[in-house]
């Protein structure tokens, strides 16, 4: 089973518009009043759920005191890191430019409107590394 992140956002329309500028798509067929949840896709593949904060906290009251955003990050693998950086940097705050880690992974990080940090890495290098068994 794949890990399916669900991120809480203040304004789903604003978040979806932001991600669409970055090249994402959304499936909003399950959204309805009181349960405003959308499936976020990248190149046709599911990457996360976008859930209106108030509706998420109504659904899971245990999250009532949890702020939007968190200490952590999500990762997305892409085929062309430079092209992704060029496109995303025009629309989002880059919090860490393209960097190479100790495993040879090249990546950069941006922040979305709700404070979530998204790491973008090279899919081919990830699959060819020691971490590839988890991808």
Coordinates of C-alpha atoms in Angstrom, one line a residue:
X1 CA 0.0 0.0 0.0
X2 CA 1.3 3.4 -0.9
X3 CA 1.5 6.3 1.6
X4 CA -1.2 8.8 0.7
X5 CA -0.6 12.3 2.2
X6 CA -3.5 14.5 3.0
X7 CA -2.6 18.1 3.6
X8 CA -4.8 20.6 5.4
X9 CA -5.1 24.0 3.6
X10 CA -6.8 27.3 4.5
X11 CA -8.4 27.8 1.0
X12 CA -8.7 24.8 -1.4
X13 CA -9.4 27.1 -4.4
X14 CA -6.2 29.1 -3.7
X15 CA -4.1 26.0 -3.1
X16 CA -5.4 24.3 -6.2
X17 CA -4.8 27.4 -8.3
X18 CA -1.2 27.5 -6.9
X19 CA -0.5 23.9 -7.7
X20 CA -2.0 24.2 -11.2
X21 CA 0.5 27.0 -12.0
X22 CA 3.2 24.5 -11.0
X23 CA 1.9 21.9 -13.5
X24 CA -0.3 19.8 -11.2
X25 CA -3.9 18.7 -12.0
X26 CA -6.7 18.0 -9.6
X27 CA -9.6 15.6 -9.5
X28 CA -12.3 17.4 -7.5
X29 CA -15.1 14.8 -8.1
X30 CA -15.3 13.8 -4.5
X31 CA -15.5 17.4 -3.1
X32 CA -18.8 18.6 -1.7
X33 CA -19.9 21.2 0.9
X34 CA -18.7 20.2 4.3
X35 CA -16.1 17.7 2.8
X36 CA -14.0 19.9 0.5
X37 CA -11.3 17.3 -0.5
X38 CA -9.5 17.2 -3.8
X39 CA -7.0 14.6 -5.3
X40 CA -3.8 16.3 -6.4
X41 CA -2.1 14.7 -9.5
X42 CA 1.2 15.2 -11.1
X43 CA 1.7 13.9 -14.7
X44 CA -1.4 11.8 -14.2
X45 CA -0.3 10.2 -10.9
X46 CA -1.8 10.8 -7.5
X47 CA 0.5 12.7 -5.1
X48 CA -1.7 14.0 -2.3
X49 CA -5.1 15.0 -1.1
X50 CA -5.8 18.7 -0.5
X51 CA -8.4 19.1 2.3
X52 CA -10.0 22.3 3.5
X53 CA -8.7 22.8 7.1
X54 CA -12.0 23.4 8.7
X55 CA -13.5 20.3 7.0
X56 CA -10.6 18.1 7.9
X57 CA -10.8 19.1 11.6
X58 CA -14.5 18.5 11.6
X59 CA -13.8 15.0 10.1
X60 CA -10.9 14.3 12.6
X61 CA -11.5 16.4 15.7
X62 CA -8.2 15.1 17.2
X63 CA -6.5 17.6 14.7
X64 CA -8.4 20.6 16.1
X65 CA -5.4 22.2 17.7
X66 CA -2.9 21.3 14.9
X67 CA -1.9 24.3 12.8
X68 CA -1.9 24.4 9.0
X69 CA 1.6 23.4 7.8
X70 CA 4.0 21.3 9.8
X71 CA 7.6 20.4 10.5
X72 CA 8.4 18.0 7.7
X73 CA 8.3 17.8 3.9
X74 CA 6.9 15.9 1.0
X75 CA 9.0 14.7 -2.0
X76 CA 8.1 14.5 -5.7
X77 CA 10.3 12.8 -8.3
X78 CA 10.6 14.4 -11.7
X79 CA 12.4 13.4 -14.9
X80 CA 14.0 16.8 -15.6
X81 CA 15.1 18.6 -12.4
X82 CA 16.3 21.8 -14.2
X83 CA 13.1 22.2 -16.1
X84 CA 11.0 21.7 -13.0
X85 CA 13.2 24.2 -11.1
X86 CA 12.8 26.8 -13.9
X87 CA 9.1 26.4 -13.9
X88 CA 8.4 26.2 -10.2
X89 CA 10.7 29.1 -9.3
X90 CA 8.6 31.4 -11.4
X91 CA 5.5 30.7 -9.2
X92 CA 6.7 29.6 -5.7
X93 CA 9.2 30.6 -3.0
X94 CA 12.3 28.4 -3.4
X95 CA 13.5 27.7 0.2
X96 CA 16.6 25.7 -0.9
X97 CA 18.0 25.8 -4.4
X98 CA 19.2 22.7 -6.3
X99 CA 21.5 20.8 -4.0
X100 CA 23.2 17.4 -4.1
X101 CA 23.1 15.3 -0.9
X102 CA 25.5 12.6 0.4
X103 CA 23.6 9.9 -1.7
X104 CA 24.1 11.8 -4.9
X105 CA 20.5 12.9 -5.0
X106 CA 19.9 16.3 -6.6
X107 CA 16.9 18.2 -5.3
X108 CA 15.4 21.6 -4.4
X109 CA 12.7 22.7 -2.1
X110 CA 9.8 25.2 -2.4
X111 CA 7.1 26.3 0.0
X112 CA 3.4 26.3 -0.8
X113 CA 0.9 29.0 0.4
X114 CA 0.1 27.0 3.5
X115 CA 3.7 26.5 4.6
X116 CA 4.2 23.0 3.4
X117 CA 7.7 22.4 2.1
X118 CA 7.9 20.2 -1.1
X119 CA 11.2 18.6 -2.2
X120 CA 11.6 17.9 -5.9
X121 CA 14.2 15.3 -6.8
X122 CA 15.4 13.4 -9.9
X123 CA 13.4 10.3 -10.3
X124 CA 16.1 8.4 -12.2
X125 CA 18.8 9.1 -9.6
X126 CA 16.5 8.2 -6.8
X127 CA 15.7 4.8 -8.3
X128 CA 19.4 4.2 -9.0
X129 CA 20.4 5.0 -5.4
X130 CA 20.3 3.1 -2.1
X131 CA 17.0 4.9 -1.4
X132 CA 15.5 3.6 -4.7
X133 CA 14.1 0.5 -3.0
X134 CA 11.7 2.8 -1.2
X135 CA 10.5 4.8 -4.2

